[in-house]
C-alpha cells in the first residue's frame, strides 16, 4: 500500500487548498514573498482572481480570436517552449513562417549544385510557407518559383512599424541620392487610423498628416489624401477595415489619383495598406475588390493573424511587393545562436506557438474554410443589424461591405447616452464598447459589436433582447427619480421651462443619485 506523508520541513497539515492557511493569508501584491507556497495553492489563488475577468467569448469590443479547435490548442501547448528567434535550433518552425530572404540556413544555400556559404543561391522548397501563402493571397507579383518577402510579427502594430521604417529609409536614400534634405518625412492617413500609426510617427519622428472625418463619412477621403501628399511624404496609409466602423477605404481610387500625381511631380509616392482586420476577409468574400498588390503603388501590406486569421493573440504579418521594397540595411545579421541569422524585427525573443497555429489554420481551413467562416460572420452581422434596426432606437453607422461588425448610435436627442447602454450591458456579461469618433466627427458617439467566428446567431438574438431590456430600464429612470426625490420636489421646478428642460433636470438628478450610491457602497 502506498503511504503519503508531509515533508519534515513542512508544518502544513495535509488538507485541501481551501482548508489550508493559504486561503486565509493575504499574499503581498507588490513585492516578492519571503517564503514559497505549494504549487496547487499558487494555482488556485491566481485562478480564483481570474474568475473576476470578463468572458472572452462575450467581449464584443475585440477583433482578436477567442476560440480555436482543440487540436490547434494542443499544437500551441506542444510548441510553447520554442523561441521563435532560435532559427538554427528550430529550422522546421522557421520554415513554416519566415521569408527565405530573411533566413537562409546553411544547408539550403546551393550554388551550381554544391553547398556554398556565399554567392547566388537557390532555396529548396518547402520554405516560407505562411509568408508565401499570405503574399499570394494578396496577389503579390510572384512567379511559380519565386518566394515572397515578409516576416511574422507579434501583431499588426509591429508590422506597421517595420513597414513604416522601410518606407522612411527608402525615401531617405532617394532624397540623399538627389542631394535633397531628408529630415522632415511625413505619412498621410485618415484620422480613423489605429493608435499604432500615431506611435510610429512619434517614436520614429515622422509627421502624421491626418485627413479629418465628417459626419456620415468616417474613412479617409482619397481626394483629400492625395492633395496633402508632398515631396516629403514617405507613403499614404490606407485602411482595409476601419477600427471605428469596419469600412474598407477606397484603395483603388487612391492608387488611381496618386499615379496621376506621381506622373505630374515625379515623386513616386507609394501606398501601404493596413489590412489588420480586413486582410483575411476581402480575399474570401469580396474577391473582386482591388485593394492589394494588383494595384501598382501598393508596396507593403500588414495583416493580423490573431484577428480574422483566426489565431489567438500574438501574431501578425507584413509582406512586401518585392525584395527591393525592403532596404537591405534594415536587416541585421547575428551568429551567436548557432549560425548566421538575418533578423528584421523590433523585439528579439518571442514564442513560436502562434506561428504554428497560423500554419495550422491555413492548411486546415484552406480557401474554402476561410470563405465559409467569413461568410458566416457576415450573415450573423446582418442578423444583428436587423435586430437592432427593429428596435427603432438606433441609427446604423457601419456598412454592409467591410469587417463584419455593427456600429450604431442612438437616434435623435436621447436623454441617455451610448456610454450608459454600454455600462448596463455589462450586467448581462456583454462587453460592448462606446466611443466618440475622431476629429472632425467627435460629436458622434457609437456602440460597436464585432462579429467573430464564435459569435453565433443565437448570441446575436440574445444580445438584441438584452439591449431591449436595457433600453426599457433607461426609459423608466425618470419615474424612479420622481419616487426617490419625492413628488413634491419634482413638482416644484420653478419657471416656465419646456418639458425637455424639466426632464433633463430629472436625468441629472438621477445620475448624481447613482454616483453618490457608488461612492457610498463601492458597488452598483
Short mmCIF file of C-alpha atoms in Angstrom, two decimals:
data_model
loop_
_atom_site.label_atom_id
_atom_site.label_comp_id
_atom_site.label_asym_id
_atom_site.label_seq_id
_atom_site.Cartn_x
_atom_site.Cartn_y
_atom_site.Cartn_z
CA UNK A 1 0.00 0.00 0.00
CA UNK A 2 1.30 3.47 -0.92
CA UNK A 3 1.54 5.86 2.01
CA UNK A 4 1.73 9.63 1.71
CA UNK A 5 3.19 11.97 4.30
CA UNK A 6 4.24 15.58 4.69
CA UNK A 7 7.90 16.51 4.32
CA UNK A 8 9.79 17.05 7.58
CA UNK A 9 10.43 20.70 6.70
CA UNK A 10 6.71 21.48 6.36
CA UNK A 11 4.35 22.13 9.24
CA UNK A 12 1.36 22.40 6.93
CA UNK A 13 -1.24 19.67 7.63
CA UNK A 14 -2.46 17.51 4.78
CA UNK A 15 -5.68 19.21 3.62
CA UNK A 16 -7.33 20.78 0.61
CA UNK A 17 -6.18 24.15 -0.70
CA UNK A 18 -9.22 25.90 0.70
CA UNK A 19 -8.72 24.18 4.04
CA UNK A 20 -5.14 25.44 4.36
CA UNK A 21 -3.74 28.68 5.73
CA UNK A 22 -3.16 29.92 2.16
CA UNK A 23 -6.89 30.58 1.79
CA UNK A 24 -6.75 32.83 4.88
CA UNK A 25 -3.47 34.68 4.37
CA UNK A 26 -3.21 37.65 2.03
CA UNK A 27 -0.18 37.42 -0.24
CA UNK A 28 1.93 40.52 -0.93
CA UNK A 29 0.88 42.15 -4.21
CA UNK A 30 3.78 44.44 -4.99
CA UNK A 31 6.81 42.64 -3.57
CA UNK A 32 8.01 39.06 -3.65
CA UNK A 33 7.05 36.92 -0.69
CA UNK A 34 9.56 35.73 1.89
CA UNK A 35 8.72 32.04 1.53
CA UNK A 36 7.39 29.62 -1.04
CA UNK A 37 3.85 28.30 -1.21
CA UNK A 38 2.62 24.98 -2.63
CA UNK A 39 2.05 24.86 -6.38
CA UNK A 40 -1.63 23.91 -6.03
CA UNK A 41 -2.22 26.87 -3.70
CA UNK A 42 -0.48 29.29 -6.10
CA UNK A 43 -2.54 27.94 -8.98
CA UNK A 44 -5.82 28.20 -7.11
CA UNK A 45 -5.16 31.73 -5.82
CA UNK A 46 -4.47 33.01 -9.33
CA UNK A 47 -7.33 31.04 -10.88
CA UNK A 48 -9.77 32.42 -8.33
CA UNK A 49 -8.71 36.01 -9.00
CA UNK A 50 -9.01 35.49 -12.76
CA UNK A 51 -12.65 34.49 -12.30
CA UNK A 52 -13.37 38.21 -11.98
CA UNK A 53 -12.33 38.78 -15.60
CA UNK A 54 -14.96 39.12 -18.28
CA UNK A 55 -15.84 36.19 -20.52
CA UNK A 56 -13.62 36.44 -23.65
CA UNK A 57 -16.39 34.98 -25.82
CA UNK A 58 -18.71 37.83 -24.77
CA UNK A 59 -16.06 40.50 -25.32
CA UNK A 60 -17.63 42.12 -28.37
CA UNK A 61 -15.15 45.01 -28.26
CA UNK A 62 -12.27 42.94 -29.56
CA UNK A 63 -11.38 41.80 -33.07
CA UNK A 64 -8.99 39.23 -31.60
CA UNK A 65 -9.69 35.50 -31.86
CA UNK A 66 -11.04 33.89 -28.68
CA UNK A 67 -11.66 30.32 -29.87
CA UNK A 68 -9.63 27.70 -31.73
CA UNK A 69 -10.05 24.00 -32.28
CA UNK A 70 -8.72 21.66 -29.54
CA UNK A 71 -6.20 20.14 -31.96
CA UNK A 72 -4.66 23.57 -32.51
CA UNK A 73 -4.71 24.28 -28.78
CA UNK A 74 -2.63 21.12 -28.35
CA UNK A 75 -0.13 22.21 -31.01
CA UNK A 76 0.22 25.53 -29.24
CA UNK A 77 1.00 23.86 -25.92
CA UNK A 78 3.41 21.42 -27.60
CA UNK A 79 5.44 24.32 -29.01
CA UNK A 80 5.06 26.88 -26.25
CA UNK A 81 8.69 26.41 -25.13
CA UNK A 82 10.20 27.10 -28.57
CA UNK A 83 11.82 30.51 -29.05
CA UNK A 84 10.99 31.94 -32.46
CA UNK A 85 14.36 33.64 -32.81
CA UNK A 86 16.38 30.39 -32.49
CA UNK A 87 16.15 29.70 -36.22
CA UNK A 88 19.10 27.33 -36.37
CA UNK A 89 17.77 25.25 -33.46
CA UNK A 90 14.21 25.11 -34.80
CA UNK A 91 14.57 25.06 -38.60
CA UNK A 92 11.17 23.44 -39.23
CA UNK A 93 9.34 26.11 -37.22
CA UNK A 94 11.31 28.77 -39.10
CA UNK A 95 10.40 27.11 -42.37
CA UNK A 96 6.72 27.48 -41.55
CA UNK A 97 6.80 31.26 -41.44
CA UNK A 98 9.83 33.34 -42.32
CA UNK A 99 10.84 34.64 -45.74
CA UNK A 100 13.90 32.85 -47.15
CA UNK A 101 15.24 36.29 -47.98
CA UNK A 102 15.49 36.85 -44.23
CA UNK A 103 16.57 33.33 -43.30
CA UNK A 104 18.74 31.03 -45.37
CA UNK A 105 20.09 28.16 -43.22
CA UNK A 106 23.46 26.86 -44.41
CA UNK A 107 22.12 23.59 -45.72
CA UNK A 108 19.66 25.37 -48.04
CA UNK A 109 22.26 27.54 -49.82
CA UNK A 110 23.15 25.92 -53.14
CA UNK A 111 25.35 27.29 -55.94
CA UNK A 112 25.77 25.20 -59.09
CA UNK A 113 24.77 22.08 -57.21
CA UNK A 114 27.42 22.44 -54.49
CA UNK A 115 26.90 23.70 -50.95
CA UNK A 116 28.42 27.15 -50.50
CA UNK A 117 28.43 29.82 -47.87
CA UNK A 118 28.15 32.83 -50.17
CA UNK A 119 27.10 33.87 -53.65
CA UNK A 120 23.98 33.07 -55.63
CA UNK A 121 21.62 30.55 -54.11
CA UNK A 122 18.53 28.53 -54.75
CA UNK A 123 16.15 27.86 -51.89
CA UNK A 124 14.77 24.34 -51.95
CA UNK A 125 11.10 24.09 -51.05
CA UNK A 126 9.27 23.91 -48.82
CA UNK A 127 10.26 27.21 -47.15
CA UNK A 128 8.49 30.41 -46.28
CA UNK A 129 5.11 28.73 -46.11
CA UNK A 130 2.94 31.22 -44.20
CA UNK A 131 4.55 34.30 -45.75
CA UNK A 132 4.19 32.88 -49.26
CA UNK A 133 0.59 31.79 -48.71
CA UNK A 134 -0.36 35.25 -47.44
CA UNK A 135 1.60 37.11 -50.14
CA UNK A 136 -0.10 35.09 -52.86
CA UNK A 137 -3.47 35.60 -51.18
CA UNK A 138 -2.75 39.33 -51.59
CA UNK A 139 -1.82 38.84 -55.27
CA UNK A 140 1.90 39.57 -54.92
CA UNK A 141 3.58 39.57 -58.36
CA UNK A 142 5.42 36.27 -57.87
CA UNK A 143 6.32 33.61 -60.39
CA UNK A 144 5.81 29.93 -59.70
CA UNK A 145 9.35 29.54 -58.35
CA UNK A 146 9.70 32.95 -56.71
CA UNK A 147 9.47 33.44 -52.96
CA UNK A 148 7.79 36.31 -51.16
CA UNK A 149 9.39 38.92 -48.91
CA UNK A 150 7.78 39.12 -45.50
CA UNK A 151 8.07 38.36 -41.81
CA UNK A 152 5.96 37.31 -38.85
CA UNK A 153 5.45 39.80 -36.02
CA UNK A 154 3.72 39.95 -32.65
CA UNK A 155 0.83 41.78 -34.29
CA UNK A 156 -0.05 44.46 -36.79
CA UNK A 157 1.45 47.19 -34.60
CA UNK A 158 4.95 45.76 -35.02
CA UNK A 159 4.22 45.01 -38.67
CA UNK A 160 3.29 48.65 -39.28
CA UNK A 161 6.44 49.84 -37.51
CA UNK A 162 8.57 47.67 -39.80
CA UNK A 163 6.74 48.73 -42.95
CA UNK A 164 6.99 52.38 -41.91
CA UNK A 165 10.72 52.06 -41.31
CA UNK A 166 11.17 50.57 -44.78
CA UNK A 167 9.27 53.46 -46.36
CA UNK A 168 11.23 56.01 -44.37
CA UNK A 169 14.61 54.51 -45.28
CA UNK A 170 13.73 54.18 -48.97
CA UNK A 171 12.59 57.81 -49.03
CA UNK A 172 15.75 58.97 -47.22
CA UNK A 173 18.00 57.06 -49.61
CA UNK A 174 16.22 58.56 -52.61
CA UNK A 175 16.48 62.09 -51.21
CA UNK A 176 20.17 61.63 -50.39
CA UNK A 177 20.89 60.42 -53.91
CA UNK A 178 19.13 63.53 -55.26
CA UNK A 179 21.10 65.81 -52.91
CA UNK A 180 17.93 66.98 -51.15
CA UNK A 181 17.04 67.34 -47.46
CA UNK A 182 15.64 64.27 -45.75
CA UNK A 183 14.84 65.43 -42.21
CA UNK A 184 11.09 66.07 -42.46
CA UNK A 185 9.33 62.86 -43.54
CA UNK A 186 5.56 62.58 -43.27
CA UNK A 187 2.80 59.99 -43.70
CA UNK A 188 -0.70 60.81 -44.94
CA UNK A 189 -3.53 58.90 -43.23
CA UNK A 190 -7.13 59.30 -42.20
CA UNK A 191 -7.97 60.38 -38.66
CA UNK A 192 -9.55 56.95 -38.25
CA UNK A 193 -6.23 55.08 -38.11
CA UNK A 194 -5.40 52.83 -35.19
CA UNK A 195 -3.16 54.25 -32.48
CA UNK A 196 -0.15 52.24 -33.70
CA UNK A 197 0.23 54.74 -36.56
CA UNK A 198 0.47 57.57 -34.05
CA UNK A 199 3.05 55.55 -32.13
CA UNK A 200 5.12 55.02 -35.27
CA UNK A 201 5.01 58.72 -36.09
CA UNK A 202 6.06 59.76 -32.58
CA UNK A 203 8.65 57.06 -31.96
CA UNK A 204 10.38 57.39 -35.34
CA UNK A 205 9.96 61.15 -35.83
CA UNK A 206 7.62 61.16 -38.79
CA UNK A 207 4.91 63.80 -39.16
CA UNK A 208 1.42 62.29 -39.27
CA UNK A 209 -0.80 64.25 -41.66
CA UNK A 210 -4.38 63.19 -40.90
CA UNK A 211 -7.43 63.67 -43.06
CA UNK A 212 -10.26 64.80 -40.80
CA UNK A 213 -13.53 62.89 -40.82
CA UNK A 214 -17.04 64.26 -41.20
CA UNK A 215 -20.47 63.15 -40.07
CA UNK A 216 -21.60 60.27 -42.26
CA UNK A 217 -18.11 59.77 -43.80
CA UNK A 218 -15.83 58.03 -41.31
CA UNK A 219 -12.92 56.94 -43.53
CA UNK A 220 -10.11 58.70 -45.38
CA UNK A 221 -11.18 60.66 -48.45
CA UNK A 222 -8.80 59.67 -51.31
CA UNK A 223 -9.05 63.11 -52.97
CA UNK A 224 -8.15 64.95 -49.78
CA UNK A 225 -5.36 62.48 -49.05
CA UNK A 226 -3.67 62.98 -52.40
CA UNK A 227 -3.98 66.74 -52.00
CA UNK A 228 -1.94 66.51 -48.78
CA UNK A 229 0.87 64.49 -50.39
CA UNK A 230 4.10 66.44 -50.88
CA UNK A 231 7.72 65.65 -51.71
CA UNK A 232 8.34 64.60 -48.08
CA UNK A 233 5.53 62.03 -47.98
CA UNK A 234 7.05 58.58 -47.46
CA UNK A 235 3.72 56.81 -48.08
CA UNK A 236 -0.05 57.10 -47.90
CA UNK A 237 -1.59 54.61 -45.46
CA UNK A 238 -4.99 53.20 -46.42
CA UNK A 239 -7.10 51.12 -44.02
CA UNK A 240 -8.84 47.93 -45.14
CA UNK A 241 -11.30 47.71 -42.27
CA UNK A 242 -11.56 50.79 -40.10
CA UNK A 243 -11.44 50.11 -36.37
CA UNK A 244 -14.33 52.53 -35.88
CA UNK A 245 -16.87 51.25 -38.41
CA UNK A 246 -15.26 48.29 -40.21
CA UNK A 247 -15.47 50.11 -43.55
CA UNK A 248 -12.94 49.44 -46.32
CA UNK A 249 -11.22 52.54 -47.66
CA UNK A 250 -11.14 53.00 -51.44
CA UNK A 251 -7.58 51.89 -52.13
CA UNK A 252 -8.20 51.58 -55.88
CA UNK A 253 -9.36 55.19 -56.13
CA UNK A 254 -6.40 56.30 -54.01
CA UNK A 255 -3.98 54.42 -56.27
CA UNK A 256 -5.52 55.99 -59.41
CA UNK A 257 -5.25 59.54 -58.06
CA UNK A 258 -1.75 59.01 -56.71
CA UNK A 259 -0.49 57.61 -60.01
CA UNK A 260 -1.64 60.81 -61.70
CA UNK A 261 0.05 63.00 -59.07
CA UNK A 262 3.27 60.97 -59.25
CA UNK A 263 3.33 61.33 -63.04
CA UNK A 264 2.91 65.09 -62.70
CA UNK A 265 5.50 65.57 -59.94
CA UNK A 266 7.96 62.71 -60.33
CA UNK A 267 7.69 61.91 -56.60
CA UNK A 268 6.71 58.22 -56.87
CA UNK A 269 4.83 58.24 -53.53
CA UNK A 270 3.80 54.65 -52.57
CA UNK A 271 0.86 53.16 -50.66
CA UNK A 272 0.80 50.93 -47.60
CA UNK A 273 -2.39 49.01 -46.85
CA UNK A 274 -3.19 48.41 -43.20
CA UNK A 275 -5.26 45.25 -43.63
CA UNK A 276 -5.06 44.26 -39.96
CA UNK A 277 -8.76 43.40 -39.84
CA UNK A 278 -9.78 43.10 -43.48
CA UNK A 279 -6.83 41.20 -44.96
CA UNK A 280 -8.29 37.79 -44.12
CA UNK A 281 -11.82 38.87 -45.12
CA UNK A 282 -11.70 40.63 -48.50
CA UNK A 283 -9.91 37.85 -50.48
CA UNK A 284 -12.55 35.30 -49.47
CA UNK A 285 -15.89 37.12 -49.72
CA UNK A 286 -15.01 40.22 -51.79
CA UNK A 287 -12.54 38.76 -54.32
CA UNK A 288 -13.44 41.34 -56.98
CA UNK A 289 -12.38 44.22 -54.71
CA UNK A 290 -9.00 45.62 -55.82
CA UNK A 291 -7.03 46.80 -52.81
CA UNK A 292 -3.86 44.69 -52.75
CA UNK A 293 -0.74 44.13 -54.89
CA UNK A 294 -2.89 44.22 -58.00
CA UNK A 295 -2.53 47.98 -57.60
CA UNK A 296 0.97 49.09 -58.68
CA UNK A 297 1.59 51.64 -55.90
CA UNK A 298 0.81 49.20 -53.06
CA UNK A 299 4.29 48.28 -51.82
CA UNK A 300 3.51 46.58 -48.49
CA UNK A 301 0.57 45.13 -46.59
CA UNK A 302 0.16 44.16 -42.95
CA UNK A 303 -2.45 41.77 -41.59
CA UNK A 304 -3.27 40.45 -38.12
CA UNK A 305 -3.22 36.68 -37.90
CA UNK A 306 -4.81 36.99 -34.47
CA UNK A 307 -7.89 38.72 -35.85
CA UNK A 308 -9.63 37.17 -38.84
CA UNK A 309 -6.58 34.98 -39.46
CA UNK A 310 -8.30 33.04 -36.63
CA UNK A 311 -5.30 32.64 -34.29
CA UNK A 312 -5.06 33.62 -30.62
CA UNK A 313 -3.43 36.97 -29.79
CA UNK A 314 0.24 37.36 -30.64
CA UNK A 315 0.72 37.01 -34.41
CA UNK A 316 0.80 39.49 -37.28
CA UNK A 317 2.35 39.60 -40.74
CA UNK A 318 3.86 42.14 -43.07
CA UNK A 319 4.63 41.35 -46.70
CA UNK A 320 6.35 43.48 -49.31
CA UNK A 321 5.64 43.64 -53.02
CA UNK A 322 9.24 42.79 -53.95
CA UNK A 323 12.56 42.34 -52.19
CA UNK A 324 13.61 45.79 -53.42
CA UNK A 325 10.93 47.41 -51.25
CA UNK A 326 12.72 46.34 -48.05
CA UNK A 327 16.14 48.05 -47.78
CA UNK A 328 18.99 45.67 -47.00
CA UNK A 329 20.46 47.99 -44.35
CA UNK A 330 17.45 47.37 -42.10
CA UNK A 331 18.24 43.66 -41.84
CA UNK A 332 20.66 42.68 -39.07
CA UNK A 333 22.84 39.56 -39.01
CA UNK A 334 23.72 37.64 -35.84
CA UNK A 335 25.68 34.42 -35.32
CA UNK A 336 25.61 33.86 -31.56
CA UNK A 337 22.68 31.43 -31.72
CA UNK A 338 24.48 28.85 -33.82
CA UNK A 339 24.56 30.17 -37.40
CA UNK A 340 24.34 33.38 -39.38
CA UNK A 341 20.76 34.61 -38.96
CA UNK A 342 19.30 37.71 -40.58
CA UNK A 343 16.65 39.43 -38.45
CA UNK A 344 14.24 42.30 -39.07
CA UNK A 345 12.01 42.71 -36.02
CA UNK A 346 11.60 45.26 -33.24
CA UNK A 347 11.80 42.66 -30.49
CA UNK A 348 14.05 39.60 -30.31
CA UNK A 349 12.74 36.58 -28.45
CA UNK A 350 9.13 35.50 -28.77
CA UNK A 351 7.16 32.28 -28.77
CA UNK A 352 6.72 30.10 -31.85
CA UNK A 353 3.34 28.68 -30.93
CA UNK A 354 1.29 31.40 -32.67
CA UNK A 355 3.21 30.90 -35.92
CA UNK A 356 2.49 27.19 -35.79
CA UNK A 357 -1.16 27.93 -35.03
CA UNK A 358 -1.36 30.18 -38.10
CA UNK A 359 0.07 27.44 -40.29
CA UNK A 360 -2.47 25.02 -38.84
CA UNK A 361 -5.35 27.32 -39.76
CA UNK A 362 -4.04 27.92 -43.28
CA UNK A 363 -3.73 24.23 -44.13
CA UNK A 364 -6.72 23.11 -42.03
CA UNK A 365 -9.26 25.57 -43.45
CA UNK A 366 -7.89 26.30 -46.90
CA UNK A 367 -9.64 28.85 -49.10
CA UNK A 368 -13.00 27.12 -48.78
CA UNK A 369 -12.87 27.01 -44.98
CA UNK A 370 -11.90 30.65 -44.57
CA UNK A 371 -14.62 31.66 -47.01
CA UNK A 372 -17.25 29.73 -45.02
CA UNK A 373 -16.16 31.29 -41.73
CA UNK A 374 -16.13 34.83 -43.13
CA UNK A 375 -19.48 34.33 -44.84
CA UNK A 376 -20.99 33.06 -41.59
CA UNK A 377 -19.62 36.10 -39.74
CA UNK A 378 -21.20 38.38 -42.32
CA UNK A 379 -24.57 36.61 -42.14
CA UNK A 380 -24.61 36.88 -38.34
CA UNK A 381 -23.69 40.55 -38.64
CA UNK A 382 -26.73 41.10 -40.86
CA UNK A 383 -28.96 39.29 -38.35
CA UNK A 384 -27.71 41.50 -35.52
CA UNK A 385 -28.05 44.64 -37.64
CA UNK A 386 -31.66 43.74 -38.49
CA UNK A 387 -32.47 43.13 -34.84
CA UNK A 388 -31.00 46.48 -33.78
CA UNK A 389 -32.87 48.29 -36.57
CA UNK A 390 -36.16 46.74 -35.41
CA UNK A 391 -35.80 48.45 -32.04
CA UNK A 392 -36.28 51.75 -33.94
CA UNK A 393 -33.97 53.40 -31.39
CA UNK A 394 -30.66 53.40 -33.27
CA UNK A 395 -29.01 54.64 -36.45
CA UNK A 396 -26.67 52.12 -38.08
CA UNK A 397 -23.29 53.75 -38.75
CA UNK A 398 -21.38 50.78 -40.20
CA UNK A 399 -21.60 49.49 -43.78
CA UNK A 400 -22.64 46.06 -45.02
CA UNK A 401 -19.40 45.67 -47.00
CA UNK A 402 -16.37 45.55 -44.74
CA UNK A 403 -15.35 43.91 -41.49
CA UNK A 404 -18.36 42.06 -40.00
CA UNK A 405 -19.36 44.43 -37.24
CA UNK A 406 -22.32 46.61 -36.33
CA UNK A 407 -21.67 50.19 -35.22
CA UNK A 408 -24.77 52.11 -34.13
CA UNK A 409 -25.78 55.27 -32.30
CA UNK A 410 -28.92 56.48 -30.54
CA UNK A 411 -31.44 58.34 -32.64
CA UNK A 412 -32.35 61.95 -32.05
CA UNK A 413 -32.00 63.82 -28.78
CA UNK A 414 -31.96 60.98 -26.27
CA UNK A 415 -31.87 61.69 -22.55
CA UNK A 416 -29.44 58.81 -22.17
CA UNK A 417 -26.12 58.07 -23.79
CA UNK A 418 -24.39 55.20 -25.55
CA UNK A 419 -21.99 55.05 -22.60
CA UNK A 420 -24.87 54.26 -20.25
CA UNK A 421 -26.05 51.45 -22.52
CA UNK A 422 -22.51 50.04 -22.66
CA UNK A 423 -22.21 50.11 -18.88
CA UNK A 424 -25.60 48.50 -18.27
CA UNK A 425 -24.97 45.69 -20.79
CA UNK A 426 -22.07 44.54 -18.63
CA UNK A 427 -24.60 43.31 -16.07
CA UNK A 428 -25.62 40.69 -18.62
CA UNK A 429 -21.97 39.76 -19.30
CA UNK A 430 -21.68 41.66 -22.61
CA UNK A 431 -18.69 43.91 -23.24
CA UNK A 432 -19.87 46.38 -25.89
CA UNK A 433 -17.66 49.48 -26.22
CA UNK A 434 -18.97 53.02 -26.65
CA UNK A 435 -16.67 55.69 -28.06
CA UNK A 436 -16.60 59.04 -29.80
CA UNK A 437 -15.41 59.48 -33.38
CA UNK A 438 -12.13 61.28 -34.16
CA UNK A 439 -11.92 64.87 -35.43
CA UNK A 440 -13.99 66.38 -37.03
CA UNK A 441 -16.77 63.97 -36.10
CA UNK A 442 -16.10 63.87 -32.36
CA UNK A 443 -19.70 64.85 -31.60
CA UNK A 444 -20.80 61.39 -32.82
CA UNK A 445 -20.87 58.59 -30.24
CA UNK A 446 -21.36 54.98 -31.27
CA UNK A 447 -21.62 51.48 -29.84
CA UNK A 448 -19.83 48.70 -31.72
CA UNK A 449 -20.29 44.93 -31.80
CA UNK A 450 -17.58 42.90 -33.54
CA UNK A 451 -18.74 39.60 -35.03
CA UNK A 452 -16.11 36.89 -34.68
CA UNK A 453 -16.15 33.23 -35.64
CA UNK A 454 -17.50 32.18 -32.23
CA UNK A 455 -20.42 34.68 -32.22
CA UNK A 456 -23.45 32.66 -33.26
CA UNK A 457 -26.90 33.69 -34.45
CA UNK A 458 -28.32 32.63 -31.08
CA UNK A 459 -25.95 35.01 -29.30
CA UNK A 460 -26.92 37.79 -31.71
CA UNK A 461 -30.60 37.31 -30.89
CA UNK A 462 -29.84 37.21 -27.16
CA UNK A 463 -27.81 40.43 -27.37
CA UNK A 464 -30.70 42.25 -29.05
CA UNK A 465 -33.04 41.04 -26.30
CA UNK A 466 -30.67 42.33 -23.62
CA UNK A 467 -30.32 45.69 -25.41
CA UNK A 468 -34.11 46.00 -25.32
CA UNK A 469 -34.09 45.28 -21.57
CA UNK A 470 -31.50 48.00 -21.04
CA UNK A 471 -33.49 50.49 -23.12
CA UNK A 472 -36.64 49.71 -21.17
CA UNK A 473 -34.85 50.24 -17.88
CA UNK A 474 -33.35 53.52 -19.05
CA UNK A 475 -36.78 54.67 -20.18
CA UNK A 476 -38.13 54.14 -16.66
CA UNK A 477 -35.38 56.10 -14.91
CA UNK A 478 -37.29 59.42 -14.68
CA UNK A 479 -40.16 57.71 -12.83
CA UNK A 480 -37.66 56.11 -10.47
CA UNK A 481 -36.16 59.52 -9.76
CA UNK A 482 -39.52 61.05 -9.04
CA UNK A 483 -40.07 58.38 -6.38
CA UNK A 484 -36.61 58.88 -4.89
CA UNK A 485 -36.76 62.69 -4.90
CA UNK A 486 -40.39 62.84 -3.87
CA UNK A 487 -43.39 64.04 -5.77
CA UNK A 488 -43.29 67.41 -4.04
CA UNK A 489 -39.67 68.14 -5.08
CA UNK A 490 -40.40 67.02 -8.60
CA UNK A 491 -43.38 69.37 -8.85
CA UNK A 492 -41.57 72.43 -7.51
CA UNK A 493 -39.46 73.07 -10.61
CA UNK A 494 -39.77 76.83 -10.94
CA UNK A 495 -40.08 78.92 -14.06
CA UNK A 496 -41.66 78.35 -17.40
CA UNK A 497 -39.50 75.53 -18.65
CA UNK A 498 -40.32 73.29 -21.53
CA UNK A 499 -40.81 69.59 -20.90
CA UNK A 500 -37.31 68.76 -22.20
CA UNK A 501 -35.64 71.08 -19.70
CA UNK A 502 -37.59 69.58 -16.81
CA UNK A 503 -36.72 66.07 -17.87
CA UNK A 504 -33.04 66.99 -18.22
CA UNK A 505 -33.08 68.18 -14.60
CA UNK A 506 -34.53 64.82 -13.65
CA UNK A 507 -31.82 62.96 -15.56
CA UNK A 508 -29.03 65.00 -13.98
CA UNK A 509 -30.54 64.35 -10.55
CA UNK A 510 -30.69 60.62 -11.20
CA UNK A 511 -27.09 60.48 -12.39
CA UNK A 512 -25.99 62.32 -9.23
CA UNK A 513 -28.01 59.89 -7.12
CA UNK A 514 -26.35 56.87 -8.80
CA UNK A 515 -22.90 58.44 -8.47
CA UNK A 516 -23.43 59.09 -4.76
CA UNK A 517 -24.57 55.49 -4.24
CA UNK A 518 -21.38 54.23 -5.90
CA UNK A 519 -19.32 56.36 -3.54
CA UNK A 520 -21.18 55.00 -0.50
CA UNK A 521 -21.39 51.33 -1.41
CA UNK A 522 -18.47 50.77 -3.74
CA UNK A 523 -20.66 48.56 -5.88
CA UNK A 524 -23.56 49.49 -8.10
#
